[in-house]
Amino acid sequence: MIMKRLAAAMLLAGISHTLHAEEPFTVQDIQVEGLQRVALGAALNNLPFSVGDSVTDFTLSRSIKSLFAAGHFDDIRVYRDGQTVIFRLKERPTINAIEFDGNKDLKDEQLSESLTAQRIEVGEPLDRTLLRSIENGLTEFYHGVGKYQAEVEVELVYLPRNRVNVKLKFDEGDAASVRQINIVGNEVFDNETLLSVMESQQDMPWWRFMSSDRYQKQTLQGDFESIQSYYLDRGYLRFAIESSQVSVSPDKTSVYVTMNVDEGEQYKVTGVRYAGDLIGQDALIERLTPIQPGELYNGALVTFTEENIARILARFGYANSKVTTIPDIDDENREVELTINVDPGKRIYVRRIDIAGNANTKDEVFRRELRQLEGGWLSNDALELSKQRLQRLPYVEQVEFETRDVPGIEDQVDISFNVREQPSGSFNAGVSYGNFQGLSFQIGVEQANFLGSGNSAGVNLNTNKYQKTISFSYTDPYFTLDGVSLGGQIFYSATDYSSLGSNLEAYKQKRYGIGGTMGIPINETNRLNFGATISVSDLSLLQDYDQLRHFKNVLLDGNDPDGRLKYINYELTAGWVQSTLNRGLFPTAGHYFGLNTRISTPNSDLKFFKTNFEARKYIPLTRNHAWSLMGKVELGYGNGYGSRNGYDYTLPFNENFTAGGYNMRGFEHRIIGPRAVFRIPASIPGLPDPIAGGNSPLPGDPLTDRYSVSQRSIGGNAMAVATLELITPTPFLGEDNRNSVRTSVFVDAGNVWDTEFDFDRYAGLTQQRQFQREPTLVDYSDPTLIRVSTGVSVQWISPMGPLTFSLAKIVKKYEGDLQENFSFNIGTTF
């Protein structure tokens, strides 16, 4: 560009035969030649004079500089013809396209952003002077990541109408490996110890293919800091890396690193003093300071103390505090006294809180979850808690917040919560298929965010081979301002378990009733729930298996053995929930504990209780929570209390626990649990019947009775199921879909058993088996015979509601278990 300006100045000197030096003249006309893309008005606007002005040589030279500064021209020449000034311009070519070839370490998006920052983008004029700096900058980047053989070349392809394609061609080459790391001056810790804290590795053997010895400048800088922290955390306050050298082999494939260190001596802390303004929290800050006199200096503890004090101050509105530790070092005695200086700054108040992104949900639904209030001081703890409470809502996918300074006011900020909503299950439909269950359908409406109010309302309809149910429910989670919830439900079901697909021993049941629930928050993580239900059950077509006889003897009147098995129960429920989960759906961190007990009142026809416990724990394995480990335990136990007709109450058979399907993937639904036992009395031939003919059998010796075991389950009064699940990134999906799609690898294990029925009474009897696949009695009476399945599950929050796809394989089963390796469900709750 400088050469072009000199050429233009020389050209001006060459027209001195018509223009006397510094002799002004009045411009009567300005002509511009060579314009194609740039508008004439835009070019004239960059000139320091206009028609009618008096100009000199200096004015014309300034006009050349002004036109060059506009950035649109490669060449500028100026001429004078009488009182007319003529500009002959050569425009810079317009960038038609930008292409990248051969780049792997740098993505196209990263390169495009970098070029855009330098105003090299499609539609803009090309400044050739920037191309060399771009080549050098990219080459320097590759050197920083250890690719010293990398070359970057910019190729220009000129097109008609003064256009150009810019193509960046990359030859990245191979990364240089760290061949050797030398540490000089260390005596306290050997090289092996120090190398173990470094991310950079040297001369890796071939069998450690999961590790990498690739050299990267930024990684090495981080390693220097790690070694320094290693020494500071162990009292070496004067430790220093005096110098470092990085040498590259002639073939640019290997790197040699040398560090010269001065370890120094260990220092002990003699005391900790505080300076500055502790906002009246002196006792709290001193109590939470982990540094103790007499201990070795620990840099990590010092940093933790500073951050801890800053968090305490932030709880009280001092969000911009500065906490620094000043060491007073006594080198002679190798001691240090620490002075922690606290500058809280100004207390920051919240002027306004905005909610953005809620297209379906009312502002008040989100605002009632906030623990940071408008007009109050800014608290980081309150902000994080507000974010967690919003993310636990089932209709929220993601929440972020930002604080903005209020212009002109130093002690006030505005906060904006950006909410990304997700479908809340407004419609769900289901299709499932099993080897023996066959095809079944489900359809229903379940809205966890009814009309954007945050209330839950639903009409559920479920129909398959053996069951038809309908229910109406409504819950207001904020019936009172302090978070007391109130809800109710009306339900009806008609079930026919005579279908083989039910996997339960055959019977028919009609059940209907009405119930209500109430929840009371104890604190931010704990909640108590209470409820009451009136239900009517009508049973028929019951099989005459042995476990059922006790139930009939309790319920039926001995004087009317043919009476209907119909009963009314009045039930009370009480529960406790503790949740620290970071999200309502697809959590990746935190835990959930839920304990619920249901008991029928003494005036009910059946007296029993039933207790369920669930515990889930999520442990993130990576910082971004893309990988997490989930462990879950489900426990259940139920029994009766009191007696009737001389028989103790037990848990009704239709309240038994079962497993398989939803909680034991790979197994048929409800298939895990004790089987029905049928006792077959022995008989001997009787005397001839003179009227009917033949012989009437007489009862035989009970010790020679036989028994058979049903293939169907009847459930049990005790259950234990455990799940271990590795949550992984979903293949072929980006980061944006992580909160709506989840992939996991799981192992399910569990069993259901009966603690009340005496299976030992059949120990001396012979089992009658018609088919080889029939189960044995022991397989379904022993709680230690655990079933195990493993597989892969994919869950998706679809517009229709939750969708689950799982492929499972049974690892451990017992004779008679029905197997279902494939399941597909829409609308499954998880």
Short mmCIF file of C-alpha atoms in Angstrom, two decimals, residues 637-801:
data_model
loop_
_atom_site.label_atom_id
_atom_site.label_comp_id
_atom_site.label_asym_id
_atom_site.label_seq_id
_atom_site.Cartn_x
_atom_site.Cartn_y
_atom_site.Cartn_z
CA TYR A 637 -42.87 -54.44 51.51
CA GLY A 638 -46.47 -54.97 52.50
CA ASN A 639 -48.48 -57.00 55.00
CA GLY A 640 -51.71 -57.08 56.93
CA TYR A 641 -52.51 -56.17 60.50
CA GLY A 642 -55.20 -57.58 62.78
CA SER A 643 -57.31 -60.68 62.19
CA ARG A 644 -60.80 -61.78 61.15
CA ASN A 645 -62.64 -65.09 61.30
CA GLY A 646 -59.62 -66.49 63.11
CA TYR A 647 -57.28 -65.66 60.23
CA ASP A 648 -54.56 -62.97 60.27
CA TYR A 649 -54.83 -60.30 57.60
CA THR A 650 -52.13 -60.42 54.92
CA LEU A 651 -51.40 -58.19 51.94
CA PRO A 652 -54.26 -58.71 49.43
CA PHE A 653 -53.08 -60.69 46.44
CA ASN A 654 -54.14 -57.92 44.04
CA GLU A 655 -51.83 -55.51 45.91
CA ASN A 656 -48.80 -57.75 45.50
CA PHE A 657 -45.55 -56.41 44.06
CA THR A 658 -44.45 -57.64 40.66
CA ALA A 659 -41.39 -56.96 38.52
CA GLY A 660 -40.56 -57.14 34.85
CA GLY A 661 -41.05 -54.73 31.99
CA TYR A 662 -40.88 -51.17 33.31
CA ASN A 663 -38.48 -51.91 36.19
CA MET A 664 -36.76 -55.05 34.87
CA ARG A 665 -36.19 -54.47 31.19
CA GLY A 666 -35.83 -57.61 29.08
CA PHE A 667 -38.37 -59.56 31.13
CA GLU A 668 -42.07 -59.76 30.35
CA HIS A 669 -44.27 -57.31 32.21
CA ARG A 670 -45.11 -58.59 35.76
CA ILE A 671 -43.48 -61.96 35.08
CA ILE A 672 -41.08 -61.91 38.06
CA GLY A 673 -42.63 -63.06 41.32
CA PRO A 674 -43.94 -66.17 43.14
CA ARG A 675 -46.13 -68.53 41.14
CA ALA A 676 -49.52 -69.94 42.07
CA VAL A 677 -49.32 -73.37 43.72
CA PHE A 678 -52.11 -75.89 43.16
CA ARG A 679 -52.28 -78.85 45.56
CA ILE A 680 -53.64 -82.06 44.00
CA PRO A 681 -55.06 -84.33 46.72
CA ALA A 682 -54.27 -88.03 46.57
CA SER A 683 -57.22 -90.45 46.30
CA ILE A 684 -57.92 -94.14 46.43
CA PRO A 685 -60.70 -96.14 44.67
CA GLY A 686 -63.91 -96.34 46.70
CA LEU A 687 -66.78 -98.81 46.88
CA PRO A 688 -68.92 -99.38 43.78
CA ASP A 689 -71.81 -96.95 43.39
CA PRO A 690 -74.98 -99.03 42.91
CA ILE A 691 -76.90 -96.16 41.40
CA ALA A 692 -74.46 -94.21 39.21
CA GLY A 693 -72.15 -97.08 38.61
CA GLY A 694 -68.38 -97.02 38.88
CA ASN A 695 -66.31 -96.31 41.97
CA SER A 696 -66.40 -93.08 43.99
CA PRO A 697 -62.82 -92.05 44.94
CA LEU A 698 -61.98 -91.63 48.57
CA PRO A 699 -59.43 -89.19 50.06
CA GLY A 700 -55.95 -90.66 50.22
CA ASP A 701 -52.98 -90.03 52.43
CA PRO A 702 -52.12 -86.28 52.36
CA LEU A 703 -48.44 -87.21 52.38
CA THR A 704 -48.89 -88.59 48.88
CA ASP A 705 -50.48 -85.41 47.50
CA ARG A 706 -48.91 -83.82 44.49
CA TYR A 707 -48.69 -80.16 43.48
CA SER A 708 -48.26 -78.11 40.32
CA VAL A 709 -46.83 -74.63 39.77
CA SER A 710 -48.44 -72.14 37.39
CA GLN A 711 -46.44 -70.42 34.68
CA ARG A 712 -48.11 -67.19 35.66
CA SER A 713 -47.04 -64.95 38.50
CA ILE A 714 -49.17 -63.87 41.46
CA GLY A 715 -46.60 -61.43 42.86
CA GLY A 716 -45.32 -61.20 46.41
CA ASN A 717 -45.33 -58.91 49.41
CA ALA A 718 -41.63 -58.05 49.15
CA MET A 719 -39.61 -56.60 46.27
CA ALA A 720 -36.05 -55.45 45.65
CA VAL A 721 -34.82 -54.08 42.32
CA ALA A 722 -31.50 -52.36 41.58
CA THR A 723 -30.32 -50.58 38.45
CA LEU A 724 -26.87 -49.40 37.38
CA GLU A 725 -26.95 -47.15 34.35
CA LEU A 726 -24.16 -45.46 32.39
CA ILE A 727 -25.50 -42.36 30.65
CA THR A 728 -23.58 -41.64 27.45
CA PRO A 729 -23.70 -39.05 24.65
CA THR A 730 -26.21 -40.01 21.98
CA PRO A 731 -24.42 -40.91 18.73
CA PHE A 732 -24.93 -38.60 15.75
CA LEU A 733 -26.67 -35.93 17.86
CA GLY A 734 -25.18 -32.59 18.85
CA GLU A 735 -24.84 -30.90 22.21
CA ASP A 736 -28.14 -29.04 21.79
CA ASN A 737 -30.13 -32.29 21.96
CA ARG A 738 -28.56 -33.64 25.16
CA ASN A 739 -31.41 -32.43 27.37
CA SER A 740 -34.11 -33.96 25.16
CA VAL A 741 -32.52 -37.26 24.11
CA ARG A 742 -30.76 -39.67 26.45
CA THR A 743 -28.86 -42.85 25.68
CA SER A 744 -27.75 -45.24 28.41
CA VAL A 745 -26.32 -48.68 28.96
CA PHE A 746 -28.00 -50.43 31.89
CA VAL A 747 -27.97 -53.45 34.13
CA ASP A 748 -31.18 -54.37 36.01
CA ALA A 749 -31.26 -56.89 38.82
CA GLY A 750 -34.00 -57.84 41.25
CA ASN A 751 -36.59 -60.25 42.59
CA VAL A 752 -40.04 -60.44 44.16
CA TRP A 753 -40.90 -62.97 46.90
CA ASP A 754 -43.47 -63.87 49.53
CA THR A 755 -42.53 -63.75 53.21
CA GLU A 756 -45.85 -65.08 54.55
CA PHE A 757 -46.75 -68.18 52.55
CA ASP A 758 -45.16 -71.39 53.82
CA PHE A 759 -43.58 -73.12 50.82
CA ASP A 760 -41.94 -75.71 53.09
CA ARG A 761 -45.23 -77.59 53.38
CA TYR A 762 -44.63 -78.91 49.84
CA ALA A 763 -41.08 -80.06 50.52
CA GLY A 764 -42.00 -83.77 50.74
CA LEU A 765 -44.51 -83.75 47.89
CA THR A 766 -43.96 -84.55 44.24
CA GLN A 767 -44.40 -81.83 41.63
CA GLN A 768 -46.63 -82.72 38.72
CA ARG A 769 -45.16 -81.25 35.51
CA GLN A 770 -46.78 -81.52 32.11
CA PHE A 771 -44.28 -79.42 30.18
CA GLN A 772 -40.54 -79.10 30.53
CA ARG A 773 -40.73 -75.29 30.66
CA GLU A 774 -42.89 -75.26 33.78
CA PRO A 775 -41.17 -73.56 36.72
CA THR A 776 -40.16 -75.32 39.88
CA LEU A 777 -41.37 -74.18 43.24
CA VAL A 778 -37.98 -73.15 44.58
CA ASP A 779 -37.40 -70.76 41.69
CA TYR A 780 -40.19 -68.51 42.94
CA SER A 781 -39.92 -68.80 46.72
CA ASP A 782 -36.25 -67.94 47.26
CA PRO A 783 -35.47 -64.19 47.52
CA THR A 784 -31.78 -64.81 46.79
CA LEU A 785 -32.45 -66.03 43.23
CA ILE A 786 -31.86 -62.66 41.55
CA ARG A 787 -32.80 -62.04 37.92
CA VAL A 788 -30.40 -59.90 35.84
CA SER A 789 -30.79 -58.20 32.46
CA THR A 790 -28.67 -55.72 30.53
CA GLY A 791 -29.12 -53.62 27.44
CA VAL A 792 -29.28 -50.20 25.83
CA SER A 793 -32.03 -47.62 26.27
CA VAL A 794 -32.78 -44.45 24.31
CA GLN A 795 -35.28 -41.92 25.67
CA TRP A 796 -36.62 -38.90 23.85
CA ILE A 797 -38.88 -36.03 24.84
CA SER A 798 -41.05 -35.96 21.72
CA PRO A 799 -43.88 -33.52 20.96
CA MET A 800 -46.30 -36.34 21.88
CA GLY A 801 -44.64 -36.99 25.22
#
